[in-house]
Amino acid sequence: MSSSLIKPLLIIGGGGHASVLVDILRAQGREVLAVVCPDDISMRRVFSGIRHLTKDDDVLAFSPDDVLLVNGIGMLPASGLKRTLNQYYLSHHYQFETVIAESAQVSPFANVEVGAQIFAGAIVQAGAQIGAHSVINSGAVIEHDCSIGHYNHIAPRATLCGQVITQDDVYVGAGATVIQSIMLAKNAIVGAGAIVTKHLSVNQICYPSRATIKTL
Ligand code: JB2
């Protein structure tokens, strides 16, 4: 076991995404020293007993040699907050932990880069690459030989079939399917439930077909 695995953790952000991370980390017996966010966290039971720091500068009281950070800000489309905060902390020489839930299935022949977060029930198959600081959310499937860029968010139950390539800052919404060998360029967004059969260029959005709602 590398020494980094046993360092205590500071969680950046204290909302829904952070609560899932802390749940995973508590189950793994990791020591969480503090949750760092400007807002009240008392309504989330999963944070009980954990110190609450309200300013990002409060982290500077901890030596970068003694702690690892977990960025608990969820990445919604076109939101740069997670990356901005990471850059602030990286400039102060802090490092980020990689978080993989116990029930995630990650092939030993996949490569998961630093700071990635893989949630419960997700599947990452042989030959896949998960880029730094990307989120593979609950139940998402990353099939063989996919290459996921940095700061992607693959939302719950999205499926990327084999050899899909995504560049940085790509968002794939919940339940979407991307067929094999598709390329999603930087900042591309796939709406929840969409089925993607063509490459997306930089900043392109694939909307799902609209549900028809009628009254009986
Ligand atoms: O500058 C900041 C800052 N600004 C907001 N520094 C730090 N350290 N924390 C900051 N925050 C904190 O981010 C807020 O105080 C809050 O605790 C958190 C955002 O929480 P929220 O629940 O609004 O969003 P989320 O990022 O945890 O989850 C979103 O993304 C997930 C992927 C939600 O939309 C979820 O539904 C989604 N699953």
mmCIF file of C-alpha atoms and ligand atoms in Angstrom:
data_model
loop_
_atom_site.group_PDB
_atom_site.id
_atom_site.type_symbol
_atom_site.label_atom_id
_atom_site.label_comp_id
_atom_site.label_asym_id
_atom_site.label_seq_id
_atom_site.Cartn_x
_atom_site.Cartn_y
_atom_site.Cartn_z
ATOM 1 C CA MET A 1 0.000 0.000 0.000
ATOM 2 C CA SER A 2 1.460 3.387 -0.946
ATOM 3 C CA SER A 3 1.831 5.906 1.864
ATOM 4 C CA SER A 4 -0.523 8.332 0.087
ATOM 5 C CA LEU A 5 -3.383 5.888 0.682
ATOM 6 C CA ILE A 6 -3.247 6.377 4.407
ATOM 7 C CA LYS A 7 -3.123 10.152 4.561
ATOM 8 C CA PRO A 8 -6.144 11.846 6.111
ATOM 9 C CA LEU A 9 -8.439 13.728 3.787
ATOM 10 C CA LEU A 10 -9.984 17.158 3.392
ATOM 11 C CA ILE A 11 -13.184 17.330 1.336
ATOM 12 C CA ILE A 12 -13.655 20.419 -0.826
ATOM 13 C CA GLY A 13 -17.364 21.246 -1.103
ATOM 14 C CA GLY A 14 -20.148 20.082 1.147
ATOM 15 C CA GLY A 15 -23.150 19.442 -1.086
ATOM 16 C CA GLY A 16 -24.717 16.350 -2.615
ATOM 17 C CA HIS A 17 -21.659 15.173 -4.516
ATOM 18 C CA ALA A 18 -19.419 15.566 -1.477
ATOM 19 C CA SER A 19 -21.899 13.640 0.650
ATOM 20 C CA VAL A 20 -21.615 10.604 -1.664
ATOM 21 C CA LEU A 21 -17.830 10.792 -1.556
ATOM 22 C CA VAL A 22 -17.748 10.980 2.234
ATOM 23 C CA ASP A 23 -20.115 8.011 2.430
ATOM 24 C CA ILE A 24 -17.703 5.968 0.267
ATOM 25 C CA LEU A 25 -14.660 7.112 2.227
ATOM 26 C CA ARG A 26 -16.227 6.415 5.625
ATOM 27 C CA ALA A 27 -17.097 2.888 4.467
ATOM 28 C CA GLN A 28 -13.443 2.438 3.488
ATOM 29 C CA GLY A 29 -12.311 3.544 6.937
ATOM 30 C CA ARG A 30 -10.629 6.701 5.672
ATOM 31 C CA GLU A 31 -10.064 9.549 8.086
ATOM 32 C CA VAL A 32 -11.850 12.719 6.974
ATOM 33 C CA LEU A 33 -10.433 15.703 8.858
ATOM 34 C CA ALA A 34 -12.764 18.397 7.526
ATOM 35 C CA VAL A 35 -15.332 19.446 4.964
ATOM 36 C CA VAL A 36 -14.480 22.804 3.391
ATOM 37 C CA CYS A 37 -17.375 24.888 2.058
ATOM 38 C CA PRO A 38 -18.993 28.251 2.696
ATOM 39 C CA ASP A 39 -22.493 26.856 3.308
ATOM 40 C CA ASP A 40 -24.183 25.122 6.215
ATOM 41 C CA ILE A 41 -23.645 21.355 6.164
ATOM 42 C CA SER A 42 -25.509 20.447 9.343
ATOM 43 C CA MET A 43 -28.486 18.977 7.456
ATOM 44 C CA ARG A 44 -26.363 16.188 5.976
ATOM 45 C CA ARG A 45 -25.994 13.368 8.508
ATOM 46 C CA VAL A 46 -23.101 11.810 6.599
ATOM 47 C CA PHE A 47 -20.928 14.771 7.670
ATOM 48 C CA SER A 48 -21.706 14.384 11.374
ATOM 49 C CA GLY A 49 -18.611 14.476 13.552
ATOM 50 C CA ILE A 50 -16.500 15.994 10.778
ATOM 51 C CA ARG A 51 -15.070 19.470 11.267
ATOM 52 C CA HIS A 52 -16.494 22.186 9.017
ATOM 53 C CA LEU A 53 -14.112 24.783 7.564
ATOM 54 C CA THR A 54 -15.826 27.659 5.783
ATOM 55 C CA LYS A 55 -13.003 29.133 3.697
ATOM 56 C CA ASP A 56 -10.683 27.566 1.131
ATOM 57 C CA ASP A 57 -7.797 29.434 2.746
ATOM 58 C CA ASP A 58 -8.448 27.445 5.957
ATOM 59 C CA VAL A 59 -6.884 24.462 4.171
ATOM 60 C CA LEU A 60 -3.540 26.260 4.112
ATOM 61 C CA ALA A 61 -3.217 25.524 7.850
ATOM 62 C CA PHE A 62 -2.589 21.876 6.846
ATOM 63 C CA SER A 63 0.737 20.939 5.303
ATOM 64 C CA PRO A 64 0.404 19.524 1.743
ATOM 65 C CA ASP A 65 2.669 16.717 2.961
ATOM 66 C CA ASP A 66 0.213 15.627 5.645
ATOM 67 C CA VAL A 67 -3.150 15.525 3.855
ATOM 68 C CA LEU A 68 -4.765 14.662 0.541
ATOM 69 C CA LEU A 69 -7.714 16.558 -0.906
ATOM 70 C CA VAL A 70 -10.906 15.182 -2.395
ATOM 71 C CA ASN A 71 -12.775 17.611 -4.596
ATOM 72 C CA GLY A 72 -16.440 17.161 -3.727
ATOM 73 C CA ILE A 73 -17.824 19.703 -6.168
ATOM 74 C CA GLY A 74 -20.011 17.943 -8.732
ATOM 75 C CA MET A 75 -19.426 18.930 -12.326
ATOM 76 C CA LEU A 76 -22.517 20.148 -14.044
ATOM 77 C CA PRO A 77 -22.259 21.177 -17.720
ATOM 78 C CA ALA A 78 -20.164 24.296 -18.307
ATOM 79 C CA SER A 79 -19.371 24.706 -14.599
ATOM 80 C CA GLY A 80 -15.691 25.429 -14.052
ATOM 81 C CA LEU A 81 -15.777 25.596 -10.235
ATOM 82 C CA LYS A 82 -14.210 22.183 -9.686
ATOM 83 C CA ARG A 83 -11.293 22.902 -12.002
ATOM 84 C CA THR A 84 -10.809 26.437 -10.592
ATOM 85 C CA LEU A 85 -10.605 25.133 -7.035
ATOM 86 C CA ASN A 86 -8.249 22.313 -8.055
ATOM 87 C CA GLN A 87 -5.933 24.794 -9.726
ATOM 88 C CA TYR A 88 -5.903 26.947 -6.585
ATOM 89 C CA TYR A 89 -4.942 23.980 -4.405
ATOM 90 C CA LEU A 90 -2.474 22.501 -6.888
ATOM 91 C CA SER A 91 -0.720 25.883 -6.988
ATOM 92 C CA HIS A 92 -0.253 25.465 -3.227
ATOM 93 C CA HIS A 93 1.253 21.986 -3.781
ATOM 94 C CA TYR A 94 -1.703 19.939 -2.482
ATOM 95 C CA GLN A 95 -2.451 16.598 -4.086
ATOM 96 C CA PHE A 96 -5.758 14.890 -4.778
ATOM 97 C CA GLU A 97 -6.872 11.409 -3.797
ATOM 98 C CA THR A 98 -8.502 9.045 -6.280
ATOM 99 C CA VAL A 99 -11.778 7.622 -4.936
ATOM 100 C CA ILE A 100 -13.231 4.299 -6.107
ATOM 101 C CA ALA A 101 -16.321 2.868 -4.391
ATOM 102 C CA GLU A 102 -16.063 -0.720 -3.193
ATOM 103 C CA SER A 103 -18.889 -1.842 -5.455
ATOM 104 C CA ALA A 104 -17.431 -0.268 -8.601
ATOM 105 C CA GLN A 105 -15.909 -2.830 -10.974
ATOM 106 C CA VAL A 106 -12.691 -1.458 -12.371
ATOM 107 C CA SER A 107 -10.642 -3.800 -14.540
ATOM 108 C CA PRO A 108 -7.038 -4.252 -13.458
ATOM 109 C CA PHE A 109 -6.295 -3.572 -17.126
ATOM 110 C CA ALA A 110 -7.908 -0.118 -16.994
ATOM 111 C CA ASN A 111 -5.967 3.010 -16.046
ATOM 112 C CA VAL A 112 -7.480 5.491 -13.589
ATOM 113 C CA GLU A 113 -5.668 8.812 -13.257
ATOM 114 C CA VAL A 114 -5.224 10.863 -10.115
ATOM 115 C CA GLY A 115 -8.245 12.587 -8.614
ATOM 116 C CA ALA A 116 -10.772 10.518 -10.562
ATOM 117 C CA GLN A 117 -13.927 9.464 -8.705
ATOM 118 C CA ILE A 118 -15.747 6.223 -9.549
ATOM 119 C CA PHE A 119 -19.025 5.697 -7.753
ATOM 120 C CA ALA A 120 -21.045 2.686 -6.662
ATOM 121 C CA GLY A 121 -21.952 0.152 -9.323
ATOM 122 C CA ALA A 122 -19.937 1.784 -12.079
ATOM 123 C CA ILE A 123 -18.111 -0.543 -14.501
ATOM 124 C CA VAL A 124 -14.808 0.324 -16.141
ATOM 125 C CA GLN A 125 -13.637 -2.349 -18.559
ATOM 126 C CA ALA A 126 -10.247 -3.541 -19.763
ATOM 127 C CA GLY A 127 -8.198 -1.051 -21.722
ATOM 128 C CA ALA A 128 -10.232 1.951 -20.566
ATOM 129 C CA GLN A 129 -8.539 5.144 -19.418
ATOM 130 C CA ILE A 130 -10.203 7.500 -16.914
ATOM 131 C CA GLY A 131 -8.673 10.975 -17.054
ATOM 132 C CA ALA A 132 -7.586 12.977 -14.033
ATOM 133 C CA HIS A 133 -10.368 14.524 -11.917
ATOM 134 C CA SER A 134 -13.170 12.924 -13.923
ATOM 135 C CA VAL A 135 -16.308 11.573 -12.281
ATOM 136 C CA ILE A 136 -17.763 8.220 -13.298
ATOM 137 C CA ASN A 137 -21.041 8.436 -11.452
ATOM 138 C CA SER A 138 -23.196 5.656 -9.976
ATOM 139 C CA GLY A 139 -23.885 2.759 -12.329
ATOM 140 C CA ALA A 140 -22.183 4.297 -15.370
ATOM 141 C CA VAL A 141 -20.569 1.872 -17.831
ATOM 142 C CA ILE A 142 -17.250 2.683 -19.485
ATOM 143 C CA GLU A 143 -16.652 -0.114 -21.951
ATOM 144 C CA HIS A 144 -13.373 -1.528 -23.213
ATOM 145 C CA ASP A 145 -10.754 0.808 -24.626
ATOM 146 C CA CYS A 146 -12.687 4.022 -23.951
ATOM 147 C CA SER A 147 -10.497 7.022 -23.266
ATOM 148 C CA ILE A 148 -12.078 9.602 -20.948
ATOM 149 C CA GLY A 149 -10.432 13.035 -20.779
ATOM 150 C CA HIS A 150 -9.792 15.231 -17.766
ATOM 151 C CA TYR A 151 -12.658 16.822 -15.794
ATOM 152 C CA ASN A 152 -15.382 14.775 -17.448
ATOM 153 C CA HIS A 153 -18.627 13.946 -15.702
ATOM 154 C CA ILE A 154 -20.249 10.720 -16.821
ATOM 155 C CA ALA A 155 -23.579 10.910 -14.978
ATOM 156 C CA PRO A 156 -25.451 8.002 -13.355
ATOM 157 C CA ARG A 157 -26.191 5.017 -15.600
ATOM 158 C CA ALA A 158 -24.748 6.572 -18.742
ATOM 159 C CA THR A 159 -23.181 3.976 -21.053
ATOM 160 C CA LEU A 160 -20.141 4.566 -23.222
ATOM 161 C CA CYS A 161 -19.703 1.606 -25.567
ATOM 162 C CA GLY A 162 -16.275 0.386 -26.627
ATOM 163 C CA GLN A 163 -13.547 2.755 -27.865
ATOM 164 C CA VAL A 164 -15.435 5.983 -27.200
ATOM 165 C CA ILE A 165 -13.003 8.895 -26.843
ATOM 166 C CA THR A 166 -13.835 12.031 -24.886
ATOM 167 C CA GLN A 167 -11.672 15.115 -24.629
ATOM 168 C CA ASP A 168 -11.541 17.358 -21.536
ATOM 169 C CA ASP A 169 -14.594 18.873 -19.786
ATOM 170 C CA VAL A 170 -17.141 16.597 -21.437
ATOM 171 C CA TYR A 171 -20.498 15.991 -19.734
ATOM 172 C CA VAL A 172 -22.583 12.891 -20.492
ATOM 173 C CA GLY A 173 -26.012 13.072 -18.855
ATOM 174 C CA ALA A 174 -27.760 10.380 -16.853
ATOM 175 C CA GLY A 175 -28.842 7.332 -18.806
ATOM 176 C CA ALA A 176 -27.362 8.502 -22.104
ATOM 177 C CA THR A 177 -25.828 5.965 -24.498
ATOM 178 C CA VAL A 178 -22.833 6.726 -26.678
ATOM 179 C CA ILE A 179 -22.286 4.023 -29.302
ATOM 180 C CA GLN A 180 -18.882 2.518 -30.031
ATOM 181 C CA SER A 181 -15.955 4.482 -31.483
ATOM 182 C CA ILE A 182 -17.612 7.908 -31.107
ATOM 183 C CA MET A 183 -15.478 10.975 -30.329
ATOM 184 C CA LEU A 184 -16.829 13.695 -28.009
ATOM 185 C CA ALA A 185 -14.671 16.809 -28.342
ATOM 186 C CA LYS A 186 -13.835 19.294 -25.590
ATOM 187 C CA ASN A 187 -16.808 20.766 -23.698
ATOM 188 C CA ALA A 188 -19.298 18.556 -25.543
ATOM 189 C CA ILE A 189 -22.560 17.921 -23.674
ATOM 190 C CA VAL A 190 -24.815 14.905 -24.047
ATOM 191 C CA GLY A 191 -28.286 15.387 -22.605
ATOM 192 C CA ALA A 192 -29.769 12.844 -20.204
ATOM 193 C CA GLY A 193 -31.167 9.867 -22.066
ATOM 194 C CA ALA A 194 -29.735 10.834 -25.445
ATOM 195 C CA ILE A 195 -28.427 8.196 -27.846
ATOM 196 C CA VAL A 196 -25.307 9.481 -29.569
ATOM 197 C CA THR A 197 -24.434 7.923 -32.924
ATOM 198 C CA LYS A 198 -22.299 10.744 -34.398
ATOM 199 C CA HIS A 199 -19.146 12.534 -33.275
ATOM 200 C CA LEU A 200 -19.633 15.796 -31.357
ATOM 201 C CA SER A 201 -17.325 18.748 -32.071
ATOM 202 C CA VAL A 202 -16.018 21.245 -29.514
ATOM 203 C CA ASN A 203 -18.911 22.817 -27.537
ATOM 204 C CA GLN A 204 -21.582 20.820 -29.372
ATOM 205 C CA ILE A 205 -24.647 19.612 -27.491
ATOM 206 C CA CYS A 206 -26.629 16.483 -28.287
ATOM 207 C CA TYR A 207 -30.173 16.876 -26.993
ATOM 208 C CA PRO A 208 -32.291 13.799 -26.337
ATOM 209 C CA SER A 209 -35.486 13.491 -28.322
ATOM 210 C CA ARG A 210 -38.248 15.120 -26.346
ATOM 211 C CA ALA A 211 -40.624 13.017 -24.331
ATOM 212 C CA THR A 212 -44.226 13.535 -25.364
ATOM 213 C CA ILE A 213 -46.468 14.215 -22.391
ATOM 214 C CA LYS A 214 -50.254 13.881 -22.727
ATOM 215 C CA THR A 215 -53.091 14.063 -20.267
ATOM 216 C CA LEU A 216 -55.474 11.100 -20.240
HETATM 217 O O1 JB2 B 1 -15.651 28.364 -3.612
HETATM 218 C C1 JB2 B 1 -16.064 27.364 -3.043
HETATM 219 C C2 JB2 B 1 -17.396 26.906 -3.148
HETATM 220 N N1 JB2 B 1 -18.493 27.364 -3.816
HETATM 221 C C3 JB2 B 1 -19.492 26.507 -3.549
HETATM 222 N N2 JB2 B 1 -15.223 26.631 -2.249
HETATM 223 C C4 JB2 B 1 -15.625 25.499 -1.596
HETATM 224 N N3 JB2 B 1 -14.740 24.852 -0.830
HETATM 225 N N4 JB2 B 1 -16.880 25.054 -1.687
HETATM 226 C C5 JB2 B 1 -17.749 25.736 -2.457
HETATM 227 N N5 JB2 B 1 -19.039 25.537 -2.721
HETATM 228 C C6 JB2 B 1 -19.789 24.411 -2.157
HETATM 229 O O2 JB2 B 1 -20.045 23.472 -3.177
HETATM 230 C C7 JB2 B 1 -21.142 24.781 -1.637
HETATM 231 O O3 JB2 B 1 -21.039 25.361 -0.346
HETATM 232 C C8 JB2 B 1 -21.806 23.406 -1.596
HETATM 233 O O4 JB2 B 1 -21.475 22.722 -0.405
HETATM 234 C C9 JB2 B 1 -21.168 22.683 -2.779
HETATM 235 C C10 JB2 B 1 -22.106 22.524 -3.957
HETATM 236 O O5 JB2 B 1 -23.114 21.639 -3.529
HETATM 237 P P1 JB2 B 1 -24.415 21.269 -4.395
HETATM 238 O O6 JB2 B 1 -25.173 20.239 -3.634
HETATM 239 O O7 JB2 B 1 -25.072 22.532 -4.804
HETATM 240 O O8 JB2 B 1 -23.822 20.665 -5.709
HETATM 241 P P2 JB2 B 1 -22.867 19.436 -5.907
HETATM 242 O O9 JB2 B 1 -21.735 19.983 -6.696
HETATM 243 O O10 JB2 B 1 -22.548 18.752 -4.632
HETATM 244 O O11 JB2 B 1 -23.723 18.425 -6.759
HETATM 245 C C11 JB2 B 1 -24.173 18.734 -8.050
HETATM 246 O O12 JB2 B 1 -23.504 17.939 -8.989
HETATM 247 C C12 JB2 B 1 -23.677 16.534 -8.782
HETATM 248 C C13 JB2 B 1 -22.835 15.815 -9.798
HETATM 249 C C14 JB2 B 1 -25.662 18.454 -7.951
HETATM 250 O O13 JB2 B 1 -26.342 18.967 -8.998
HETATM 251 C C15 JB2 B 1 -25.936 16.942 -7.857
HETATM 252 O O14 JB2 B 1 -27.329 16.702 -8.055
HETATM 253 C C16 JB2 B 1 -25.146 16.163 -8.889
HETATM 254 N N6 JB2 B 1 -25.319 14.737 -8.643
#
